[in-house]
mmCIF file of C-alpha atoms in Angstrom:
data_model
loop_
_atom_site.group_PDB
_atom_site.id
_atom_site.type_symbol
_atom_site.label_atom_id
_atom_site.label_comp_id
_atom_site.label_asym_id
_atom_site.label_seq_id
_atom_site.Cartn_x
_atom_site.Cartn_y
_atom_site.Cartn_z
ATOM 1 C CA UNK A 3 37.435 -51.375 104.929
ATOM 2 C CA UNK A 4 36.440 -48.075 102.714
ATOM 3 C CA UNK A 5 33.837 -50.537 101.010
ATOM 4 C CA UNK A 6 32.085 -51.091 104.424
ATOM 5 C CA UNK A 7 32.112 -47.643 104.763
ATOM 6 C CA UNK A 8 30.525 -46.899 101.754
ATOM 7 C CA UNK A 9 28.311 -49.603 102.499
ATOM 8 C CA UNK A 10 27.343 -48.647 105.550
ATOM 9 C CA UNK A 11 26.865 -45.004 104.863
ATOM 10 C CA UNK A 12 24.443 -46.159 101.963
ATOM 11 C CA UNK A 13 22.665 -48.217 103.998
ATOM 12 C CA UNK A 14 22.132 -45.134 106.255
ATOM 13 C CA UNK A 15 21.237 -43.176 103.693
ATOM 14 C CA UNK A 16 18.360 -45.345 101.977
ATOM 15 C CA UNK A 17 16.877 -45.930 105.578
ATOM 16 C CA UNK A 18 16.654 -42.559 106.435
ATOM 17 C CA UNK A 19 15.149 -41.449 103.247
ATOM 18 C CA UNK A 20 12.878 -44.559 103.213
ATOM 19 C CA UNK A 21 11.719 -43.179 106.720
ATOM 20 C CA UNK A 22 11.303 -39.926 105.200
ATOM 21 C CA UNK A 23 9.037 -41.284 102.499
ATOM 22 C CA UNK A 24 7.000 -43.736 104.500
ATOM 23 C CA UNK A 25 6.073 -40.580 107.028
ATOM 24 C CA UNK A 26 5.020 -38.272 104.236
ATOM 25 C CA UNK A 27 3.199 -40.849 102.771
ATOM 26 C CA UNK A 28 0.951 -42.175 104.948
ATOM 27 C CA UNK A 29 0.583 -38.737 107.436
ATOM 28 C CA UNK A 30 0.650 -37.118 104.210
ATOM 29 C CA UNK A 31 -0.513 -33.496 105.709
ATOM 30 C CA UNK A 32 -1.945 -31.729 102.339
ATOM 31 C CA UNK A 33 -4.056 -35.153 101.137
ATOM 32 C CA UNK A 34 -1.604 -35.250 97.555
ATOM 33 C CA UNK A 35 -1.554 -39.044 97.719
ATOM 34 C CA UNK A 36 -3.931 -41.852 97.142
ATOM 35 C CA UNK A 37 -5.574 -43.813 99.803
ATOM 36 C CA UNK A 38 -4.404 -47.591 99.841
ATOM 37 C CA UNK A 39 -7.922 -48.455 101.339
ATOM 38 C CA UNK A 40 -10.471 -45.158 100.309
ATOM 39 C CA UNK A 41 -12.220 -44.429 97.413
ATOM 40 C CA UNK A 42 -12.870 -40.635 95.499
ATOM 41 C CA UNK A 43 -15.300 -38.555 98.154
ATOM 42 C CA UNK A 44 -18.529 -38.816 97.167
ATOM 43 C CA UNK A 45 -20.114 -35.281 95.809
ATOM 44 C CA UNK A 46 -22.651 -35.594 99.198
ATOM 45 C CA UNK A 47 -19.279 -34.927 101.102
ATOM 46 C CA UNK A 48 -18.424 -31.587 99.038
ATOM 47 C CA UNK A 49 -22.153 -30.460 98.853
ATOM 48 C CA UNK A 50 -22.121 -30.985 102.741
ATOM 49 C CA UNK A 51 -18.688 -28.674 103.113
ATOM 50 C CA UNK A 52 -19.345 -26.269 101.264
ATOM 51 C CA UNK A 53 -22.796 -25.280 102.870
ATOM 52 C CA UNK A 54 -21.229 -25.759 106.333
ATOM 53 C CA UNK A 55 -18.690 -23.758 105.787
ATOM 54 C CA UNK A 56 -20.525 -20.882 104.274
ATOM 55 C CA UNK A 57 -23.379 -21.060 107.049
ATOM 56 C CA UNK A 58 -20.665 -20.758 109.827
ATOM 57 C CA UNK A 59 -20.256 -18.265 111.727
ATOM 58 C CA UNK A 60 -16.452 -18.196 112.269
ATOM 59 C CA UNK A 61 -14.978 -20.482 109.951
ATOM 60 C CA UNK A 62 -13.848 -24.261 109.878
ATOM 61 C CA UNK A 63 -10.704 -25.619 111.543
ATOM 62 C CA UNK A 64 -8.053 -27.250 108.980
ATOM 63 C CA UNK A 65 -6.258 -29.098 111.161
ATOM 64 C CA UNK A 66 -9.318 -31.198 112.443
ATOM 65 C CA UNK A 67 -10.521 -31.945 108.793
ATOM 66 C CA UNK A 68 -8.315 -33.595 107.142
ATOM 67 C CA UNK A 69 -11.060 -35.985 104.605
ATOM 68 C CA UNK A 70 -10.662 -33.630 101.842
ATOM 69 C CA UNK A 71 -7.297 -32.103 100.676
ATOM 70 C CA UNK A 72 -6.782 -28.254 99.866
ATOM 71 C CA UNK A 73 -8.261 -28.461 96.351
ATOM 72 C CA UNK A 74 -11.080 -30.511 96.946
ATOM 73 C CA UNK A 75 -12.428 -28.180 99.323
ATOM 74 C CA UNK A 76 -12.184 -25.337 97.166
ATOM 75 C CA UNK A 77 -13.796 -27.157 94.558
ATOM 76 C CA UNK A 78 -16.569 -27.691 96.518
ATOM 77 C CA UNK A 79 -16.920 -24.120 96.925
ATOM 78 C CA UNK A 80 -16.061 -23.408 93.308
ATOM 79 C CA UNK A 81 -19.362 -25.745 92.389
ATOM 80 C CA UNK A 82 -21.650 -25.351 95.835
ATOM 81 C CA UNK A 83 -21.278 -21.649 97.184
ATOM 82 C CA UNK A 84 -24.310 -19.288 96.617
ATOM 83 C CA UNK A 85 -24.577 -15.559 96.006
ATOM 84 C CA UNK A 86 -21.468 -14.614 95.242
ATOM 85 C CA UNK A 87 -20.204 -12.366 92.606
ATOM 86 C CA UNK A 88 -16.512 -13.140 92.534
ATOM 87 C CA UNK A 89 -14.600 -15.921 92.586
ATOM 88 C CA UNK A 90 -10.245 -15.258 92.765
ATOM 89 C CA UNK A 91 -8.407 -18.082 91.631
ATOM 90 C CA UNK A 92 -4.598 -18.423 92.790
ATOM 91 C CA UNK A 93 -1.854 -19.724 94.750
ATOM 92 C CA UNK A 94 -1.456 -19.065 99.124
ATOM 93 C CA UNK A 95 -0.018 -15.811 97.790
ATOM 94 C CA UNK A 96 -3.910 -14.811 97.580
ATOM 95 C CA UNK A 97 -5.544 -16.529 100.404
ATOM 96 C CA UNK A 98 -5.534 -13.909 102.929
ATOM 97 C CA UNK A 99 -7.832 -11.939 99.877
ATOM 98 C CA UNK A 100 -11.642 -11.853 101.713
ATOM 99 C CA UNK A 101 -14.584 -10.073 102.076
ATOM 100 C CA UNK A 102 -15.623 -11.695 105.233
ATOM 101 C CA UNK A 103 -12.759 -10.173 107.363
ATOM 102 C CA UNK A 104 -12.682 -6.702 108.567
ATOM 103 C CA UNK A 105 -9.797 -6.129 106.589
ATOM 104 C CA UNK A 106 -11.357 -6.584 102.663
ATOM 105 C CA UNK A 107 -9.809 -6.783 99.867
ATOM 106 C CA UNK A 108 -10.879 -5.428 96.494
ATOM 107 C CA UNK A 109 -13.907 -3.755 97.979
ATOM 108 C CA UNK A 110 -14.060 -1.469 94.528
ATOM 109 C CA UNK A 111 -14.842 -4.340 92.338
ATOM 110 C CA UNK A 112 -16.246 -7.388 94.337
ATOM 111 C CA UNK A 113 -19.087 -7.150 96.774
ATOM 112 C CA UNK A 114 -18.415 -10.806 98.268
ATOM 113 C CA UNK A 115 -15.751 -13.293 97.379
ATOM 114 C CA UNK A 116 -15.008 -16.895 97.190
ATOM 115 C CA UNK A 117 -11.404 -17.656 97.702
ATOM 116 C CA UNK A 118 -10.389 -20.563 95.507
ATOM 117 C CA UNK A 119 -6.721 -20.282 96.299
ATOM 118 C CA UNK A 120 -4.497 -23.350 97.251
ATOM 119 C CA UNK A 121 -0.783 -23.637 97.589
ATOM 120 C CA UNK A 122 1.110 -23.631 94.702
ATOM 121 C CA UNK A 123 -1.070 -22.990 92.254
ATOM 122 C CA UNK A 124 -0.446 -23.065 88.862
ATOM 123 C CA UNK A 125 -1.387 -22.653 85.382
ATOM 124 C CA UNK A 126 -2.831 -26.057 85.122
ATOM 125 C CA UNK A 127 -5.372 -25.097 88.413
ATOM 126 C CA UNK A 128 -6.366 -22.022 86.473
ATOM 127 C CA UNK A 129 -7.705 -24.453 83.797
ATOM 128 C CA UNK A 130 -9.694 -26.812 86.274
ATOM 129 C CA UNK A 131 -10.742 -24.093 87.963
ATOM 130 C CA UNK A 132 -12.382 -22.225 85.035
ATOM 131 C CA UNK A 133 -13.484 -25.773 83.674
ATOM 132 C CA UNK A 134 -15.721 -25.347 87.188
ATOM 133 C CA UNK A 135 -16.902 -22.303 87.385
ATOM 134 C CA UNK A 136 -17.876 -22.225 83.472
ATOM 135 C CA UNK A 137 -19.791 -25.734 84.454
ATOM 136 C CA UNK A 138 -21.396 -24.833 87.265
ATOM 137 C CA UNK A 139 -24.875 -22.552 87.364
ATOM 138 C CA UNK A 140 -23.740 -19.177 89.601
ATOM 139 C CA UNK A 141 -24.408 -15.629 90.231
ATOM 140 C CA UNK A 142 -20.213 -15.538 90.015
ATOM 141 C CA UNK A 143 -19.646 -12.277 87.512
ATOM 142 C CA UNK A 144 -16.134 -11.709 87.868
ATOM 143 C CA UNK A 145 -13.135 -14.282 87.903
ATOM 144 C CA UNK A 146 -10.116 -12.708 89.578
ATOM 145 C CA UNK A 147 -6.969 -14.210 88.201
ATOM 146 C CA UNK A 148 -3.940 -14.036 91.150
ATOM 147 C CA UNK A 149 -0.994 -14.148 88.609
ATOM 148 C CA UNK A 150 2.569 -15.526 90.236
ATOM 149 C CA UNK A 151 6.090 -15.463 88.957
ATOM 150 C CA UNK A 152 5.587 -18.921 88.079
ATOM 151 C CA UNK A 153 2.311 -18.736 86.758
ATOM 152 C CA UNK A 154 3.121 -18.315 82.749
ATOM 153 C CA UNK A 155 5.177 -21.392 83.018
ATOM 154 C CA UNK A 156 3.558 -25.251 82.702
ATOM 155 C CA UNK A 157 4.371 -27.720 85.653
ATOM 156 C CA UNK A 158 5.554 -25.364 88.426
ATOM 157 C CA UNK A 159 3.854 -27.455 90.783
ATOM 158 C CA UNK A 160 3.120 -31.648 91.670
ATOM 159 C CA UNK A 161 -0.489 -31.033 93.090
ATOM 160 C CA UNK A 162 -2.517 -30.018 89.918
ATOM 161 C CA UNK A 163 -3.369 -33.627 89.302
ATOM 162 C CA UNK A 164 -5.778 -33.369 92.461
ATOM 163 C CA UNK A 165 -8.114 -32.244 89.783
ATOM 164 C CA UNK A 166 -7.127 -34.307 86.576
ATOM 165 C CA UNK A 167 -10.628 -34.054 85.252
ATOM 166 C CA UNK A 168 -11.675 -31.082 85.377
ATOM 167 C CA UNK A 169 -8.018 -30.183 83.658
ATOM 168 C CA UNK A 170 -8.927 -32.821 81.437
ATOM 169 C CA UNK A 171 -12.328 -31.183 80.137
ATOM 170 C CA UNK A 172 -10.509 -27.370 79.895
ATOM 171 C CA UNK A 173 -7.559 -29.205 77.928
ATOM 172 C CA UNK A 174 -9.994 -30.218 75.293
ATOM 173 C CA UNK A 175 -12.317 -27.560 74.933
ATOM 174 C CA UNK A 176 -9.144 -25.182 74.400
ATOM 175 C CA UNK A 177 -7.783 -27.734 72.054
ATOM 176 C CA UNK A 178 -4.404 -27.982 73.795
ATOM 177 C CA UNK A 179 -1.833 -30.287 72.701
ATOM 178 C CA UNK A 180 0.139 -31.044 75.828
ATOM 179 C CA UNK A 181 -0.336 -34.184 77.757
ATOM 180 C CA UNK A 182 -0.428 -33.035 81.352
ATOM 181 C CA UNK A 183 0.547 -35.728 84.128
ATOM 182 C CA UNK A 184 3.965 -37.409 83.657
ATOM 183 C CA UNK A 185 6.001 -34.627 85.190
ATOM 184 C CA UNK A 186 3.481 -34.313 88.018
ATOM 185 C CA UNK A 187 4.132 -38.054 88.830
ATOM 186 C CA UNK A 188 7.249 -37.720 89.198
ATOM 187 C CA UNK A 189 7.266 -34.499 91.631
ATOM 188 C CA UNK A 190 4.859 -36.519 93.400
ATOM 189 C CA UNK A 191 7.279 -39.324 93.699
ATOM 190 C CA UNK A 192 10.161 -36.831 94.496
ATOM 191 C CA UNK A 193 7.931 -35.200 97.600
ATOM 192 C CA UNK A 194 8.425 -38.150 99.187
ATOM 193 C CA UNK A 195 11.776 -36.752 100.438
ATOM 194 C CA UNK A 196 11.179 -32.935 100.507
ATOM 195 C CA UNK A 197 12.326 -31.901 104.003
ATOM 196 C CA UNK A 198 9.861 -29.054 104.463
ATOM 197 C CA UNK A 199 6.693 -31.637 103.509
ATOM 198 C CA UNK A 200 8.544 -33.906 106.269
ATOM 199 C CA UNK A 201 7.702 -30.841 108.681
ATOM 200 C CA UNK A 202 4.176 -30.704 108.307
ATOM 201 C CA UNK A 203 4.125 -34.048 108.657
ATOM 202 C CA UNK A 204 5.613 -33.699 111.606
ATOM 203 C CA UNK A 205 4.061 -31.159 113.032
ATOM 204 C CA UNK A 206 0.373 -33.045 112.409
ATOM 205 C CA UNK A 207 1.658 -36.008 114.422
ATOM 206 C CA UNK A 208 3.109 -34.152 117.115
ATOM 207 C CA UNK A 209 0.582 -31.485 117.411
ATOM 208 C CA UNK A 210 -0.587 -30.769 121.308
ATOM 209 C CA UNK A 211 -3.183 -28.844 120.646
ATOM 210 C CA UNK A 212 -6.420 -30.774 120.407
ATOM 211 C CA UNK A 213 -9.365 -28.911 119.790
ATOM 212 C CA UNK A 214 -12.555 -29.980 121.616
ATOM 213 C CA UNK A 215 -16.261 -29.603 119.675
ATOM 214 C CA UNK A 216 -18.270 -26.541 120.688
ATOM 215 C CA UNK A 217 -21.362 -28.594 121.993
ATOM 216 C CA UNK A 218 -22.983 -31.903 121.146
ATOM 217 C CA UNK A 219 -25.546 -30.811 118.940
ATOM 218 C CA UNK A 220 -25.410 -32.504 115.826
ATOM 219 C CA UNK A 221 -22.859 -34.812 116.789
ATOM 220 C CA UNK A 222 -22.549 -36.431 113.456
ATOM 221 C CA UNK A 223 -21.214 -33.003 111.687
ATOM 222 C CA UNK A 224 -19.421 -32.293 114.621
ATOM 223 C CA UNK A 225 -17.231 -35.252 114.192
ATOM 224 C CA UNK A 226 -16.508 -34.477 110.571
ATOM 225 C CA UNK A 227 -16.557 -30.552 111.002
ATOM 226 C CA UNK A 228 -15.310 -28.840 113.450
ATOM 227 C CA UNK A 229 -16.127 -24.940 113.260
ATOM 228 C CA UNK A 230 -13.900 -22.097 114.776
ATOM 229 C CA UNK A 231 -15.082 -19.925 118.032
ATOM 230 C CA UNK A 232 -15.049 -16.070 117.685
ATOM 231 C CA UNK A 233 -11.726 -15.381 117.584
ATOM 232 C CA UNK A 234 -9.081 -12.864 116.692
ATOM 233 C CA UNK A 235 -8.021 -12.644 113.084
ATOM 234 C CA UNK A 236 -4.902 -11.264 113.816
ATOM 235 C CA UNK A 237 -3.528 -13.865 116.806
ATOM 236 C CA UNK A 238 -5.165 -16.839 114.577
ATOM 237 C CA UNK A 239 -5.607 -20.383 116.755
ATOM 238 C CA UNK A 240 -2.483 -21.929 118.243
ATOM 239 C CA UNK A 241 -2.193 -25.742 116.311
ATOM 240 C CA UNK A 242 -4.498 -24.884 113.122
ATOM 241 C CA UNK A 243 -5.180 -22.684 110.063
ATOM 242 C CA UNK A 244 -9.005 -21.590 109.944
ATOM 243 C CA UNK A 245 -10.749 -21.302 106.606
ATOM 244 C CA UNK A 246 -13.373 -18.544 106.637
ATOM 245 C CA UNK A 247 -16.836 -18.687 105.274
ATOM 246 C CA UNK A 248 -15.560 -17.380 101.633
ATOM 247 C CA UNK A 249 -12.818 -19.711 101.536
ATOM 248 C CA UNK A 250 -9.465 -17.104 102.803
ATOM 249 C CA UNK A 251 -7.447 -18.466 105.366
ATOM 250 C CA UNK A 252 -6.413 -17.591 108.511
ATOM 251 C CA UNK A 253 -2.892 -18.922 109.290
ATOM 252 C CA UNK A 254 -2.374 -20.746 112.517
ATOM 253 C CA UNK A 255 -1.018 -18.334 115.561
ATOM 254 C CA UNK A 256 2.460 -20.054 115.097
ATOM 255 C CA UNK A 257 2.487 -19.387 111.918
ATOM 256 C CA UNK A 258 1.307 -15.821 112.461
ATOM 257 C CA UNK A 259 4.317 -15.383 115.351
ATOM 258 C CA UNK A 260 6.791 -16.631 112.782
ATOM 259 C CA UNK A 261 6.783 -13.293 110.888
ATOM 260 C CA UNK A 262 8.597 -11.271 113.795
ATOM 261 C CA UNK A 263 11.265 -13.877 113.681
ATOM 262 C CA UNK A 264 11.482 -13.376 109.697
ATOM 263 C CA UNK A 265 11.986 -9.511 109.545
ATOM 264 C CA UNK A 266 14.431 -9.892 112.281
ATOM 265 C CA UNK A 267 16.962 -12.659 110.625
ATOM 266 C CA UNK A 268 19.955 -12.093 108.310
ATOM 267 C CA UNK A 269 18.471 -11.684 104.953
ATOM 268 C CA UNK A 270 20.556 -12.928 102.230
ATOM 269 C CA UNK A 271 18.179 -13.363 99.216
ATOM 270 C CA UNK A 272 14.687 -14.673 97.888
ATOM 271 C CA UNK A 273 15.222 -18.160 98.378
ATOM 272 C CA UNK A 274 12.341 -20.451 96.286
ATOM 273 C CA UNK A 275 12.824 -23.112 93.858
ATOM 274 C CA UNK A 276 10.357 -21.763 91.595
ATOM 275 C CA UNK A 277 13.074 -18.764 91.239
ATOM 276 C CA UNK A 278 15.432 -21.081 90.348
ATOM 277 C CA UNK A 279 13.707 -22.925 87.780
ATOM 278 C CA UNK A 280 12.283 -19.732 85.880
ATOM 279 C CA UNK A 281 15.808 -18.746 85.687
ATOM 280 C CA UNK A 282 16.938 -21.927 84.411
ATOM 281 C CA UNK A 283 14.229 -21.970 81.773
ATOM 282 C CA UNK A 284 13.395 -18.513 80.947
ATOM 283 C CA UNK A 285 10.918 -16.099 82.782
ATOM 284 C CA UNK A 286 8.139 -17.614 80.865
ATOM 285 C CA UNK A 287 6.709 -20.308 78.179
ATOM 286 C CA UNK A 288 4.738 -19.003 74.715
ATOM 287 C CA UNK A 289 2.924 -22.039 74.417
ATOM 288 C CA UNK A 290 1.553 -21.248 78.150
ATOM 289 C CA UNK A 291 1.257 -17.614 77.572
ATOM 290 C CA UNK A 292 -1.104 -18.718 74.533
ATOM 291 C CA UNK A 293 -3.238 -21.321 76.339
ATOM 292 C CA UNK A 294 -3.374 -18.897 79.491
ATOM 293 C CA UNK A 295 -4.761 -15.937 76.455
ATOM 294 C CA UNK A 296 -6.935 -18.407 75.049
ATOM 295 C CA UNK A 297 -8.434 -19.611 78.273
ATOM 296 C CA UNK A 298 -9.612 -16.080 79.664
ATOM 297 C CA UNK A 299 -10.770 -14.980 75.717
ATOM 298 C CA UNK A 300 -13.295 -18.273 76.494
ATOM 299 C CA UNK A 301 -14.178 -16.945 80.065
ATOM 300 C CA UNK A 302 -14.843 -13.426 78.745
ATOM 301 C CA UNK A 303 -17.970 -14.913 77.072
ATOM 302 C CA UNK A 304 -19.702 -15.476 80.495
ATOM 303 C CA UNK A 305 -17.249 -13.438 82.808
ATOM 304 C CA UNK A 306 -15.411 -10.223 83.606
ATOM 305 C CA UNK A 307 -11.844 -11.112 84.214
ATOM 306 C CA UNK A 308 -8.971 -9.337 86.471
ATOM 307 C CA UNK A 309 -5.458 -9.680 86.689
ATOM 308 C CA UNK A 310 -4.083 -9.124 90.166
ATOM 309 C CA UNK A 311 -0.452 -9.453 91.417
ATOM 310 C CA UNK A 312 -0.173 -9.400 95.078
ATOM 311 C CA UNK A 313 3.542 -8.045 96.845
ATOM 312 C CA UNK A 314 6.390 -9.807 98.066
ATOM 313 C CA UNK A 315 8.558 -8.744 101.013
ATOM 314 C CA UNK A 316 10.486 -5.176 100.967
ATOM 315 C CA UNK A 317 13.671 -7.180 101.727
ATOM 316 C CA UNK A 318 13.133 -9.194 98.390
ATOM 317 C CA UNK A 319 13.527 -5.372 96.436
ATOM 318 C CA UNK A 320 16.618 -4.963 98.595
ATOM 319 C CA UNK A 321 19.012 -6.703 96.681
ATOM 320 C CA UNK A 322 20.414 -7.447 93.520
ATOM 321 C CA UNK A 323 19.408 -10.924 93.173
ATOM 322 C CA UNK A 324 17.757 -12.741 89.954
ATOM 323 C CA UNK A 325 14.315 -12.658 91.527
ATOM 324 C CA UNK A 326 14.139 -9.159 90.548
ATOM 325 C CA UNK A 327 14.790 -9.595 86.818
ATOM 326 C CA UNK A 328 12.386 -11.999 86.987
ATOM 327 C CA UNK A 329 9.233 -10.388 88.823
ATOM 328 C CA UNK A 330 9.555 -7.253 86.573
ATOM 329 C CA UNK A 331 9.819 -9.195 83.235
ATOM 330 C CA UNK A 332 6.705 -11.059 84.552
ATOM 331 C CA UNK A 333 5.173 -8.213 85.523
ATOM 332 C CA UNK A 334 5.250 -6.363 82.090
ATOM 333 C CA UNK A 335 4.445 -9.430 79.984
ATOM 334 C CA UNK A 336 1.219 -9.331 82.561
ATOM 335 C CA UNK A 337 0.180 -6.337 81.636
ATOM 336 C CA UNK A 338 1.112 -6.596 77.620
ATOM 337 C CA UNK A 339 -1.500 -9.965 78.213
ATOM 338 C CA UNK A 340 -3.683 -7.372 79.706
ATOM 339 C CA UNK A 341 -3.630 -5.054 77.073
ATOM 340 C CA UNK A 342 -4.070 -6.964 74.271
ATOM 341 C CA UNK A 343 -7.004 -8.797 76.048
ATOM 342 C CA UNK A 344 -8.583 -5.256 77.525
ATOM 343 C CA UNK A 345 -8.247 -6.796 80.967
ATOM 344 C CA UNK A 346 -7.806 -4.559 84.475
ATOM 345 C CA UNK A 347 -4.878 -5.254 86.321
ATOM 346 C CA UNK A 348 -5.297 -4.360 90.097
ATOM 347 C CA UNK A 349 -1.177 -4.352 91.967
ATOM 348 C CA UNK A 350 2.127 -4.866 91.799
ATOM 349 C CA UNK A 351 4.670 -7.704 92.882
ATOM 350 C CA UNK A 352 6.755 -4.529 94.152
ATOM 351 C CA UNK A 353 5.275 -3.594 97.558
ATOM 352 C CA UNK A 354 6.650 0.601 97.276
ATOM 353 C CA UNK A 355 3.601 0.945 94.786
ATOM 354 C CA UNK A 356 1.155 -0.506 96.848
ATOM 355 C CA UNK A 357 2.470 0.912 100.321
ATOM 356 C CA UNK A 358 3.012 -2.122 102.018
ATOM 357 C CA UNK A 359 5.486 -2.428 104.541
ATOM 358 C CA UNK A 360 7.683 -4.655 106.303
ATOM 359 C CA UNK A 361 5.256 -5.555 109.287
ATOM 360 C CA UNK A 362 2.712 -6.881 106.429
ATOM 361 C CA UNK A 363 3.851 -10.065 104.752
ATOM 362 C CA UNK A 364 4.195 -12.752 106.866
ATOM 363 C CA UNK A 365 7.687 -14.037 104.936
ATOM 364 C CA UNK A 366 9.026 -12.970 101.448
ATOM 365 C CA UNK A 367 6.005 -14.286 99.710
ATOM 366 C CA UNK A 368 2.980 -13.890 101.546
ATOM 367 C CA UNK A 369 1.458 -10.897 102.291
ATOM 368 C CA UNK A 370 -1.270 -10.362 105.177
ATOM 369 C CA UNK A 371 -4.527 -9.271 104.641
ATOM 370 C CA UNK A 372 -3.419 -5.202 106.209
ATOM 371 C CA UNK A 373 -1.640 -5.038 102.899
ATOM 372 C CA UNK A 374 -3.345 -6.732 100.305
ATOM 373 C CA UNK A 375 -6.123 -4.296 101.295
ATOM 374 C CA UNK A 376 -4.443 -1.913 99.766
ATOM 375 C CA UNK A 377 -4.076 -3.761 95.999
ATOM 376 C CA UNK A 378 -6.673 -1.127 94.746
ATOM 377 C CA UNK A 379 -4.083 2.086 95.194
ATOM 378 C CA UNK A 380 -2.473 0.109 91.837
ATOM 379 C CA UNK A 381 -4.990 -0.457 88.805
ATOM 380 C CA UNK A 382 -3.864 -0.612 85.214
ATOM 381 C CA UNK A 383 -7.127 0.182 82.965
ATOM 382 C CA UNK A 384 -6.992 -1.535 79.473
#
């Protein structure tokens, strides 16, 4: 009888996750896994993105391109955009950073911007990304480092593979020892269950908002792009994110609505699994600390390069909690990197020293573009 149970309860169990794994698979919302029946995008496709996206006047809707994941389309702007003097490299913590909004960022030190950000960013997309830009002919001056508490730490994140090759060519013209991809395999593997990819998922299949194409001209790009109307920055679009002509994002109007329900729930502490692990491993890695100094004394041969850190929530600086301990260790050992390196640092991950308040981060972690406006009020020279 209790062995049935077992059984039974197993047999729940595996279905259920099996479910789970089959629907984040195949819907597979941020592009992370390989195609069963596609092949790698052909550099036409990023050439083509890029331009559109830069020659449009409001921006290109996510939700309705879905060919190329988050990375891909930045490095198409990372190898295709034109006149541009800095390029910012970093997690979502940075992607509300633009000079194409009304509210810019970093006015005192970059004319126009490309925003290379994707989500969870790590060290290892720093090195692909630089592998880019350094490839690539520009008129990029300045590379703008966005610098997490994760960031001095290696495999934080699953997704860095997205760009194997260009991590690849960085890995061995730095010379570094590690072997980057087995851990990353297995994160992949272990997404295959992680409840909050299950909700984006979910919330592509079930999505009732279907966008309609803004004429029939050019029905061809039409199909594959799909470009915003002149809309309101702050509201956003109900059912999609919009990327703007320099890359930033504008969060989906859901999205955007979800911050009044965040500053008005029972806070009980900074809850994010790359807290956790820091904590469980130390704040940070030498070895990565090294490569990280080694990759931006290589950049400063072509490049300036700035340091930013960008604010999380007041509420997180409410409490004793070990996210604290850990954002000011980081913080110093950022700006001992950017002293022995003579590199600017521009913020603070503590929002009192910026000025940012409550009403300007749309959760603990992300900050809106009204406050990352003000990153300049903090600047470290070196």
């Amino acid at each position: 009888m209790y062995y049935l149970y077992i059984k039974k309860t197993f047999l729940m169990l595996f279905s259920v996750l099996a479910l789970f794994s089959i629907i984040n698979f195949f819907v597979d919302p941020e592009n992370i896994y390989p195609k069963l029946f596609s092949s790698d995008e052909p550099e036409s496709l990023l050439v083509s993105y890029s331009n559109k996206l830069m020659q449009s006047k409001y921006g290109i809707l996510d939700e309705e391109f879905n060919i190329l994941n988050e990375r891909e389309r930045k490095k198409a702007l990372a190898l295709f955009s034109k006149d541009t003097d800095c390029a910012i490299i970093g997690s979502s913590r940075i992607m509300q950073i633009s000079s194409f909004r009304d509210e810019k960022s970093l006015n005192k030190h970059c004319k126009s911007i490309i925003n290379l950000g994707v989500p969870g960013s790590t060290l290892e997309d720093y090195f692909s990304f630089s592998n880019i830009l350094l490839e690539r002919k520009n008129t990029i001056r300045t590379i703008v480092f966005g610098i997490d508490h994760w960031s001095l730490k290696f495999e934080q994140d699953g997704r860095y593979p997205l760009l194997q090759s260009d991590l690849d060519k960085m890995r061995f013209r730095l010379k570094i020892s590690k072997n980057f991809g087995a851990s990353s395999t297995v994160s992949l593997v272990e997404n295959f269950i992680n409840l909050q990819y299950l909700n984006l998922s979910l919330n592509k299949i079930f999505s009732k908002n279907k966008l309609k194409e803004d004429d029939e001209e050019d029905k061809r790009d039409e199909e594959t792009f799909n470009y915003a109307k002149n809309f309101n920055h702050n509201n956003g679009i109900s059912g999609t994110s919009v990327t703007l002509p320099d890359g930033s994002k504008i969060y989906s109007s859901e999205r955007i609505d979800e911050q009044k329900i965040f500053n008005n729930k029972k806070w009980d502490g900074f809850q994010n699994y790359k807290v956790r692990e820091a904590s469980d491993g130390g704040w940070y890695e030498e070895r990565a600390v090294d490569d990280f100094t080694n990759l931006v004394k290589l950049l400063k041969g072509k490049f300036n390069i700035i340091f930013i850190m960008t604010p999380y929530h007041p509420k997180v600086w409410e409490l004793d909690q070990p996210a604290i301990d850990l954002m000011i260790s980081i913080e110093d050992k950022i700006h001992l990197i950017a002293k022995d390196l003579n590199i600017k640092v521009i913020g603070s991950y503590n929002p009192i020293k910026i000025g940012c308040s409550k009403n300007e981060m749309f959760d603990s972690m992300h900050p809106k573009a009204k406050c990352l406006k003000k990153l300049e009020r903090k600047i470290v020279e070196n």
